[in-house]
């Protein structure tokens, strides 16, 4: 997956879904965000992380090489598992320009409820991924 990033010049994005380990505590979430935001700032990486029902959804964007380095760390992180990469690609303009890593959870909005009210088929991969991106971009955090 990070191979795809080596073929991109300029800005790139990755979107993935993963499951938090069962014993993840609030303090673990705080630690993740503290280190994520510090490193993202250093590497000019931005994005958002949504946490709901024990699942993470993350959109992360930045210069392709820096993004690849960060994704390598994220993939090895033992605080989550079953990481499913939903998309990787080149990007013209950042979606989360002002966020080192925006965080949202069910209090901000529910992806599951949003899908339930939408016309989107979660069985269609393209529609599902598009739905996740639209939901993340629509949240007011
Ligand atoms: C769901 C999830 C999202 C993460 N997002 C980021 C991120 O956006 N940027 C980042 O540098 N680290 C992120 N991390 C943390 C990295 O996996 C890794 O633990 C961290 O970069 C290590 O930094 P440290 O050695 O400075 O503590 C994330 C971890 C998890 C579990």
Coordinates of N, CA, C and O and ligand atoms in Angstrom, one line a residue:
X1 N 0.8 -1.2 0.0 CA 0.0 0.0 0.0 C 0.9 1.3 0.0 O 0.6 2.2 -0.8
X2 N 1.9 1.3 0.8 CA 2.8 2.4 0.8 C 3.6 2.5 -0.5 O 4.1 3.6 -0.8
X3 N 3.7 1.4 -1.2 CA 4.3 1.4 -2.5 C 3.6 2.3 -3.4 O 4.3 3.0 -4.2
X4 N 2.3 2.4 -3.3 CA 1.5 3.3 -4.2 C 1.9 4.7 -4.0 O 2.0 5.5 -4.9
X5 N 2.3 5.0 -2.7 CA 2.7 6.4 -2.4 C 4.0 6.8 -3.0 O 4.2 8.0 -3.3
X6 N 4.9 5.8 -3.2 CA 6.2 6.1 -3.8 C 6.1 6.6 -5.2 O 7.0 7.2 -5.8
X7 N 4.9 6.3 -5.9 CA 4.7 6.7 -7.3 C 4.1 8.1 -7.4 O 3.8 8.5 -8.5
X8 N 3.8 8.7 -6.3 CA 3.1 10.0 -6.3 C 4.0 11.1 -6.0 O 4.8 11.0 -5.0
X9 N 4.0 12.1 -6.9 CA 4.8 13.3 -6.6 C 3.8 14.3 -6.0 O 2.7 14.4 -6.4
X10 N 4.2 15.1 -5.0 CA 3.3 16.1 -4.5 C 2.4 15.5 -3.4 O 2.7 14.5 -2.7
X11 N 1.2 16.1 -3.4 CA 0.3 15.7 -2.3 C -0.4 14.4 -2.5 O -0.8 14.1 -3.7
X12 N -0.6 13.7 -1.5 CA -1.3 12.4 -1.6 C -2.3 12.2 -0.3 O -2.2 13.0 0.6
X13 N -3.1 11.2 -0.5 CA -4.0 10.9 0.7 C -4.1 9.4 0.9 O -3.8 8.6 0.0
X14 N -4.4 9.0 2.1 CA -4.7 7.6 2.4 C -6.0 7.7 3.3 O -6.1 8.5 4.2
X15 N -6.9 6.8 3.0 CA -8.1 6.6 3.9 C -8.1 5.2 4.3 O -8.0 4.3 3.5
X16 N -8.3 4.9 5.6 CA -8.4 3.5 6.1 C -9.4 3.4 7.2 O -9.8 4.4 7.8
X17 N -9.8 2.2 7.5 CA -10.7 1.8 8.6 C -9.9 0.8 9.4 O -9.3 -0.1 8.8
X18 N -10.0 0.8 10.7 CA -9.4 -0.2 11.6 C -10.3 -0.4 12.8 O -11.1 0.4 13.1
X19 N -9.9 -1.5 13.6 CA -10.6 -1.7 14.8 C -9.7 -1.4 16.0 O -8.5 -1.9 16.0
X20 N -10.1 -0.7 16.9 CA -9.3 -0.4 18.1 C -9.2 -1.8 18.9 O -10.1 -2.6 18.9
X21 N -8.1 -1.9 19.6 CA -8.0 -3.1 20.5 C -9.1 -3.0 21.6 O -9.4 -1.9 21.9
X22 N -9.5 -4.1 22.1 CA -10.6 -4.1 23.0 C -10.3 -3.2 24.3 O -11.2 -2.6 24.8
X23 N -9.1 -3.3 24.7 CA -8.8 -2.6 26.0 C -8.4 -1.1 25.8 O -7.8 -0.5 26.7
X24 N -8.6 -0.5 24.6 CA -8.2 0.9 24.4 C -8.9 1.8 25.4 O -10.1 1.7 25.6
X25 N -8.1 2.6 26.1 CA -8.7 3.5 27.1 C -8.7 5.0 26.5 O -8.0 5.2 25.6
X26 N -9.4 5.8 27.2 CA -9.5 7.2 26.8 C -8.0 7.8 26.8 O -7.7 8.6 25.9
X27 N -7.2 7.4 27.7 CA -5.9 7.9 27.8 C -5.1 7.5 26.6 O -4.2 8.2 26.1
X28 N -5.4 6.3 26.0 CA -4.7 5.8 24.8 C -5.0 6.8 23.7 O -4.2 7.1 22.9
X29 N -6.3 7.1 23.6 CA -6.7 8.0 22.5 C -6.0 9.4 22.6 O -5.5 9.9 21.6
X30 N -5.9 9.9 23.9 CA -5.2 11.1 24.1 C -3.8 11.0 23.6 O -3.2 11.9 22.9
X31 N -3.1 9.9 24.0 CA -1.7 9.7 23.6 C -1.5 9.6 22.1 O -0.6 10.2 21.5
X32 N -2.5 8.9 21.4 CA -2.4 8.8 20.0 C -2.5 10.2 19.3 O -1.7 10.6 18.5
X33 N -3.4 11.0 19.8 CA -3.6 12.4 19.2 C -2.4 13.3 19.5 O -2.0 14.1 18.7
X34 N -1.9 13.2 20.7 CA -0.7 14.0 21.1 C 0.4 13.7 20.1 O 1.0 14.6 19.5
X35 N 0.8 12.4 20.0 CA 2.0 12.1 19.2 C 1.6 12.3 17.7 O 2.5 12.8 16.9
X36 N 0.4 12.0 17.3 CA 0.0 12.2 15.9 C 0.1 13.7 15.5 O 0.7 14.1 14.5
X37 N -0.4 14.6 16.4 CA -0.4 16.0 16.0 C 1.0 16.6 16.0 O 1.3 17.4 15.1
X38 N 1.8 16.1 16.9 CA 3.2 16.6 16.9 C 3.9 16.2 15.6 O 4.6 17.0 14.9
X39 N 3.9 14.9 15.3 CA 4.6 14.5 14.1 C 4.0 15.0 12.8 O 4.7 15.4 11.9
X40 N 2.6 15.1 12.8 CA 2.0 15.6 11.5 C 2.4 17.1 11.3 O 2.6 17.5 10.1
X41 N 2.5 17.8 12.4 CA 2.9 19.2 12.2 C 4.3 19.3 11.6 O 4.6 20.0 10.6
X42 N 5.2 18.4 12.1 CA 6.6 18.4 11.6 C 6.7 18.0 10.2 O 7.5 18.5 9.4
X43 N 5.8 17.1 9.7 CA 5.8 16.5 8.4 C 4.8 17.2 7.4 O 4.6 16.7 6.3
X44 N 4.2 18.2 7.8 CA 3.2 18.9 7.0 C 2.0 18.0 6.6 O 1.6 18.0 5.4
X45 N 1.6 17.2 7.5 CA 0.5 16.2 7.3 C -0.7 16.7 8.0 O -0.6 17.2 9.1
X46 N -1.9 16.6 7.4 CA -3.1 17.0 8.0 C -4.2 15.9 7.8 O -3.9 14.9 7.1
X47 N -5.3 16.0 8.5 CA -6.3 15.0 8.3 C -7.3 14.9 9.4 O -7.4 15.9 10.2
X48 N -8.1 13.8 9.5 CA -9.0 13.7 10.5 C -9.1 12.2 10.9 O -8.9 11.3 10.1
X49 N -9.5 12.0 12.2 CA -9.6 10.7 12.7 C -11.0 10.6 13.4 O -11.3 11.5 14.2
X50 N -11.8 9.7 13.0 CA -13.2 9.5 13.6 C -13.2 8.1 14.3 O -12.7 7.1 13.8
X51 N -13.7 8.1 15.5 CA -13.7 6.9 16.4 C -15.2 6.6 16.8 O -15.8 7.5 17.3
X52 N -15.6 5.5 16.4 CA -17.0 5.1 16.7 C -17.2 3.6 16.8 O -16.7 2.8 16.0
X53 N -17.9 3.2 17.9 CA -18.1 1.8 18.2 C -16.9 1.0 18.0 O -16.9 -0.1 17.4
X54 N -15.8 1.5 18.6 CA -14.5 0.7 18.6 C -13.8 0.7 17.2 O -12.9 -0.1 17.0
X55 N -14.3 1.5 16.3 CA -13.6 1.5 15.0 C -13.0 2.9 14.7 O -13.6 3.9 15.1
X56 N -11.9 2.9 14.0 CA -11.3 4.1 13.6 C -11.5 4.3 12.1 O -11.4 3.3 11.3
X57 N -11.7 5.5 11.7 CA -11.8 5.9 10.3 C -10.8 7.1 10.1 O -11.0 8.1 10.8
X58 N -9.8 7.0 9.3 CA -8.9 8.1 9.3 C -8.6 8.5 7.8 O -8.3 7.7 6.9
X59 N -8.7 9.8 7.6 CA -8.3 10.4 6.3 C -7.0 11.2 6.6 O -6.9 12.0 7.5
X60 N -5.9 10.9 5.9 CA -4.6 11.5 6.2 C -4.0 11.9 4.9 O -4.1 11.2 3.9
X61 N -3.5 13.2 4.9 CA -3.0 13.8 3.6 C -1.8 14.6 3.8 O -1.5 15.1 4.9
X62 N -1.0 14.6 2.8 CA 0.3 15.4 2.9 C 1.2 15.1 1.8 O 0.9 14.3 0.9
X63 N 2.5 15.6 1.8 CA 3.5 15.3 0.8 C 3.7 13.7 0.8 O 3.8 13.1 1.9
X64 N 3.7 13.1 -0.4 CA 3.6 11.6 -0.4 C 4.7 10.9 0.4 O 4.4 10.0 1.1
X65 N 5.9 11.4 0.3 CA 7.0 10.7 1.0 C 6.8 10.8 2.6 O 6.9 9.8 3.3
X66 N 6.4 12.0 3.0 CA 6.2 12.2 4.5 C 5.0 11.3 4.9 O 5.0 10.7 6.0
X67 N 4.0 11.3 4.1 CA 2.8 10.5 4.4 C 3.2 9.0 4.5 O 2.7 8.3 5.4
X68 N 4.0 8.6 3.6 CA 4.4 7.2 3.6 C 5.1 6.8 4.9 O 4.8 5.8 5.5
X69 N 6.0 7.7 5.4 CA 6.7 7.5 6.6 C 5.7 7.3 7.8 O 5.8 6.5 8.7
X70 N 4.7 8.2 7.8 CA 3.7 8.2 8.9 C 2.8 7.0 8.8 O 2.5 6.3 9.8
X71 N 2.4 6.6 7.6 CA 1.5 5.4 7.4 C 2.3 4.2 7.9 O 1.7 3.3 8.5
X72 N 3.6 4.1 7.6 CA 4.3 2.9 8.1 C 4.3 2.8 9.6 O 4.1 1.7 10.1
X73 N 4.3 3.9 10.3 CA 4.2 3.9 11.8 C 2.8 3.5 12.2 O 2.6 2.6 13.1
X74 N 1.8 4.0 11.5 CA 0.4 3.7 11.9 C 0.1 2.3 11.7 O -0.5 1.6 12.5
X75 N 0.6 1.7 10.6 CA 0.3 0.3 10.3 C 0.9 -0.7 11.3 O 0.4 -1.7 11.6
X76 N 2.0 -0.2 12.0 CA 2.6 -1.1 13.0 C 2.1 -0.9 14.4 O 2.4 -1.6 15.3
X77 N 1.2 0.1 14.5 CA 0.7 0.5 15.8 C -0.2 -0.6 16.4 O -1.1 -1.0 15.8
X78 N 0.2 -1.1 17.6 CA -0.6 -2.2 18.2 C -1.9 -1.8 18.9 O -2.5 -2.6 19.5
X79 N -2.2 -0.5 18.8 CA -3.4 -0.1 19.5 C -4.6 -0.3 18.6 O -5.8 0.0 18.9
X80 N -4.4 -0.7 17.3 CA -5.5 -1.1 16.4 C -5.1 -2.3 15.6 O -3.9 -2.6 15.5
X81 N -6.1 -2.9 14.9 CA -5.9 -4.1 14.1 C -6.9 -4.1 13.0 O -7.7 -3.2 12.9
X82 N -6.8 -5.1 12.2 CA -7.7 -5.3 11.0 C -7.8 -4.0 10.2 O -8.9 -3.5 9.9
X83 N -6.6 -3.5 9.8 CA -6.5 -2.2 9.1 C -6.9 -2.5 7.6 O -6.3 -3.3 7.0
X84 N -8.0 -1.8 7.2 CA -8.4 -2.0 5.8 C -8.2 -0.7 5.1 O -8.9 0.3 5.4
X85 N -7.3 -0.6 4.2 CA -7.0 0.6 3.4 C -8.2 0.7 2.4 O -8.4 -0.1 1.6
X86 N -8.9 1.9 2.5 CA -10.0 2.1 1.6 C -9.6 2.8 0.3 O -10.2 2.7 -0.7
X87 N -8.5 3.6 0.4 CA -8.1 4.4 -0.8 C -6.7 5.0 -0.5 O -6.4 5.4 0.6
X88 N -6.0 5.2 -1.6 CA -4.7 5.9 -1.7 C -4.7 6.6 -3.0 O -5.1 6.0 -4.0
X89 N -4.2 7.8 -3.0 CA -4.2 8.5 -4.3 C -3.5 9.9 -4.2 O -3.1 10.3 -3.1
X90 N -3.4 10.5 -5.4 CA -2.8 11.8 -5.5 C -4.0 12.8 -5.1 O -5.1 12.5 -5.3
X91 N -3.6 14.0 -4.7 CA -4.5 15.0 -4.2 C -4.1 16.3 -4.8 O -3.0 16.7 -4.7
X92 N -5.1 17.1 -5.2 CA -4.8 18.4 -5.7 C -4.8 19.4 -4.6 O -3.9 20.3 -4.5
X93 N -5.8 19.3 -3.7 CA -6.0 20.3 -2.6 C -6.3 19.6 -1.4 O -7.1 18.6 -1.4
X94 N -5.7 20.0 -0.3 CA -6.0 19.4 1.0 C -7.5 19.5 1.4 O -8.1 20.6 1.2
X95 N -8.0 18.5 2.1 CA -9.4 18.6 2.6 C -9.4 19.2 4.0 O -10.4 19.7 4.5
X96 N -8.3 18.9 4.8 CA -8.3 19.3 6.2 C -7.1 20.2 6.5 O -6.3 20.0 7.4
X97 N -6.9 21.2 5.6 CA -5.9 22.2 5.6 C -5.5 22.6 7.0 O -4.3 22.8 7.4
X98 N -6.5 22.9 7.9 CA -6.3 23.5 9.2 C -6.1 22.5 10.3 O -6.1 22.9 11.5
X99 N -6.1 21.3 10.0 CA -6.1 20.3 11.1 C -4.9 19.4 11.1 O -4.7 18.6 10.1
X100 N -4.1 19.4 12.1 CA -2.9 18.5 12.3 C -3.5 17.1 12.4 O -2.9 16.1 11.9
X101 N -4.6 16.9 13.0 CA -5.4 15.7 13.0 C -6.7 16.0 13.8 O -6.7 16.0 15.0
X102 N -7.7 16.3 13.1 CA -9.0 16.6 13.7 C -9.5 15.3 14.3 O -9.3 14.2 13.7
X103 N -10.1 15.4 15.5 CA -10.7 14.2 16.1 C -12.2 14.3 16.3 O -12.7 15.4 16.7
X104 N -12.9 13.3 16.0 CA -14.4 13.3 16.2 C -14.8 11.9 16.7 O -14.1 10.9 16.5
X105 N -15.9 11.9 17.4 CA -16.5 10.6 17.8 C -18.0 10.7 17.7 O -18.5 11.7 17.1
X106 N -18.7 9.7 18.3 CA -20.1 9.7 18.2 C -20.8 11.0 18.6 O -21.9 11.3 18.1
X107 N -20.2 11.7 19.5 CA -20.8 12.9 20.0 C -20.9 14.0 18.9 O -21.7 14.8 18.9
X108 N -19.9 13.9 17.9 CA -19.9 14.8 16.8 C -20.8 14.4 15.7 O -21.3 15.2 14.9
X109 N -21.0 13.1 15.6 CA -21.8 12.5 14.5 C -21.6 11.0 14.3 O -20.5 10.6 14.7
X110 N -22.6 10.3 13.8 CA -22.4 8.9 13.7 C -22.4 8.5 12.2 O -23.4 8.7 11.5
X111 N -21.3 7.9 11.8 CA -21.2 7.4 10.5 C -22.3 6.3 10.2 O -22.9 6.3 9.1
X112 N -22.5 5.4 11.2 CA -23.5 4.4 11.0 C -24.9 4.9 10.8 O -25.7 4.5 9.9
X113 N -25.3 5.9 11.6 CA -26.6 6.6 11.5 C -26.7 7.3 10.2 O -27.7 7.3 9.5
X114 N -25.6 7.9 9.8 CA -25.5 8.7 8.5 C -25.8 7.8 7.3 O -26.6 8.0 6.5
X115 N -25.1 6.6 7.4 CA -25.3 5.6 6.3 C -26.8 5.1 6.3 O -27.4 5.0 5.2
X116 N -27.3 4.9 7.5 CA -28.6 4.4 7.6 C -29.7 5.3 7.0 O -30.7 4.9 6.4
X117 N -29.4 6.6 7.0 CA -30.3 7.6 6.5 C -30.0 8.0 5.0 O -30.7 8.8 4.4
X118 N -28.9 7.4 4.5 CA -28.5 7.8 3.2 C -29.0 6.8 2.2 O -29.5 5.7 2.5
X119 N -28.9 7.1 0.9 CA -29.3 6.2 -0.2 C -28.1 5.3 -0.6 O -28.2 4.5 -1.5
X120 N -27.0 5.5 0.1 CA -25.7 4.8 -0.3 C -25.8 3.3 0.0 O -26.2 2.9 1.1
X121 N -25.3 2.5 -1.0 CA -25.2 1.1 -0.7 C -23.8 0.8 -0.1 O -22.8 1.1 -0.7
X122 N -23.8 0.3 1.1 CA -22.5 0.0 1.8 C -21.9 -1.2 1.2 O -20.8 -1.6 1.6
X123 N -22.6 -1.9 0.3 CA -22.0 -3.1 -0.3 C -21.2 -2.8 -1.5 O -20.5 -3.6 -2.0
X124 N -21.4 -1.6 -2.0 CA -20.7 -1.1 -3.2 C -19.5 -0.4 -2.7 O -19.6 0.7 -2.1
X125 N -18.3 -0.9 -3.0 CA -17.1 -0.4 -2.4 C -16.9 1.1 -2.7 O -16.5 1.9 -1.8
X126 N -17.1 1.5 -4.0 CA -16.9 2.9 -4.4 C -17.8 3.8 -3.6 O -17.5 4.9 -3.1
X127 N -19.1 3.4 -3.6 CA -20.1 4.2 -2.9 C -19.8 4.3 -1.4 O -19.9 5.3 -0.8
X128 N -19.4 3.1 -0.8 CA -19.0 3.1 0.6 C -17.9 4.1 0.9 O -18.0 4.9 1.8
X129 N -16.8 4.0 0.1 CA -15.7 4.9 0.4 C -16.1 6.4 0.2 O -15.8 7.2 1.0
X130 N -16.8 6.6 -0.9 CA -17.3 8.0 -1.1 C -18.1 8.5 0.1 O -18.1 9.6 0.5
X131 N -19.0 7.6 0.6 CA -19.8 7.9 1.7 C -19.0 8.3 3.0 O -19.3 9.3 3.7
X132 N -18.0 7.5 3.2 CA -17.1 7.7 4.4 C -16.5 9.1 4.3 O -16.5 9.9 5.2
X133 N -16.0 9.4 3.1 CA -15.3 10.7 2.9 C -16.3 11.9 3.0 O -16.0 12.9 3.7
X134 N -17.5 11.7 2.4 CA -18.5 12.8 2.5 C -18.9 13.0 4.0 O -19.0 14.1 4.4
X135 N -19.1 11.9 4.7 CA -19.4 12.0 6.1 C -18.3 12.8 6.9 O -18.6 13.7 7.6
X136 N -17.1 12.3 6.7 CA -16.0 12.9 7.5 C -15.9 14.4 7.1 O -15.7 15.3 8.0
X137 N -16.0 14.8 5.9 CA -15.9 16.2 5.4 C -17.1 17.0 6.0 O -16.9 18.2 6.1
X138 N -18.2 16.4 6.2 CA -19.4 17.1 6.6 C -19.5 17.4 8.1 O -20.3 18.3 8.5
X139 N -18.6 16.7 8.9 CA -18.7 16.9 10.3 C -18.3 18.3 10.8 O -17.4 18.9 10.3
X140 N -19.1 18.9 11.7 CA -18.7 20.2 12.3 C -18.1 19.9 13.6 O -18.7 19.5 14.6
X141 N -16.8 20.0 13.7 CA -16.0 19.7 14.9 C -15.5 20.9 15.5 O -15.0 21.8 14.8
Ligands
LIG1 C1 -5.8 5.1 14.8 C2 -4.4 5.7 14.9 C3 -4.2 6.9 14.2 C4 -2.9 7.5 14.2 N1 -2.7 8.6 13.5 C5 -1.4 9.1 13.5 C6 -1.1 10.3 12.7 O1 -2.0 10.9 12.0 N2 0.2 10.7 12.7 C7 1.1 10.1 13.4 O2 2.3 10.6 13.4 N3 0.9 9.1 14.2 C8 -0.4 8.5 14.3 N4 -0.6 7.5 15.1 C9 0.4 7.0 16.0 C10 1.5 6.2 15.3 O3 0.9 5.0 15.0 C11 2.7 6.1 16.2 O4 2.3 5.5 17.4 C12 3.3 7.4 16.6 O5 3.6 8.1 15.5 C13 4.5 7.2 17.4 O6 5.0 8.4 17.8 P1 5.9 8.7 19.0 O7 7.0 7.7 18.9 O8 6.4 10.1 18.9 O9 5.1 8.4 20.2 C14 -1.9 6.9 15.0 C15 -2.2 5.7 15.7 C16 -3.4 5.1 15.7 C17 -3.7 3.9 16.5

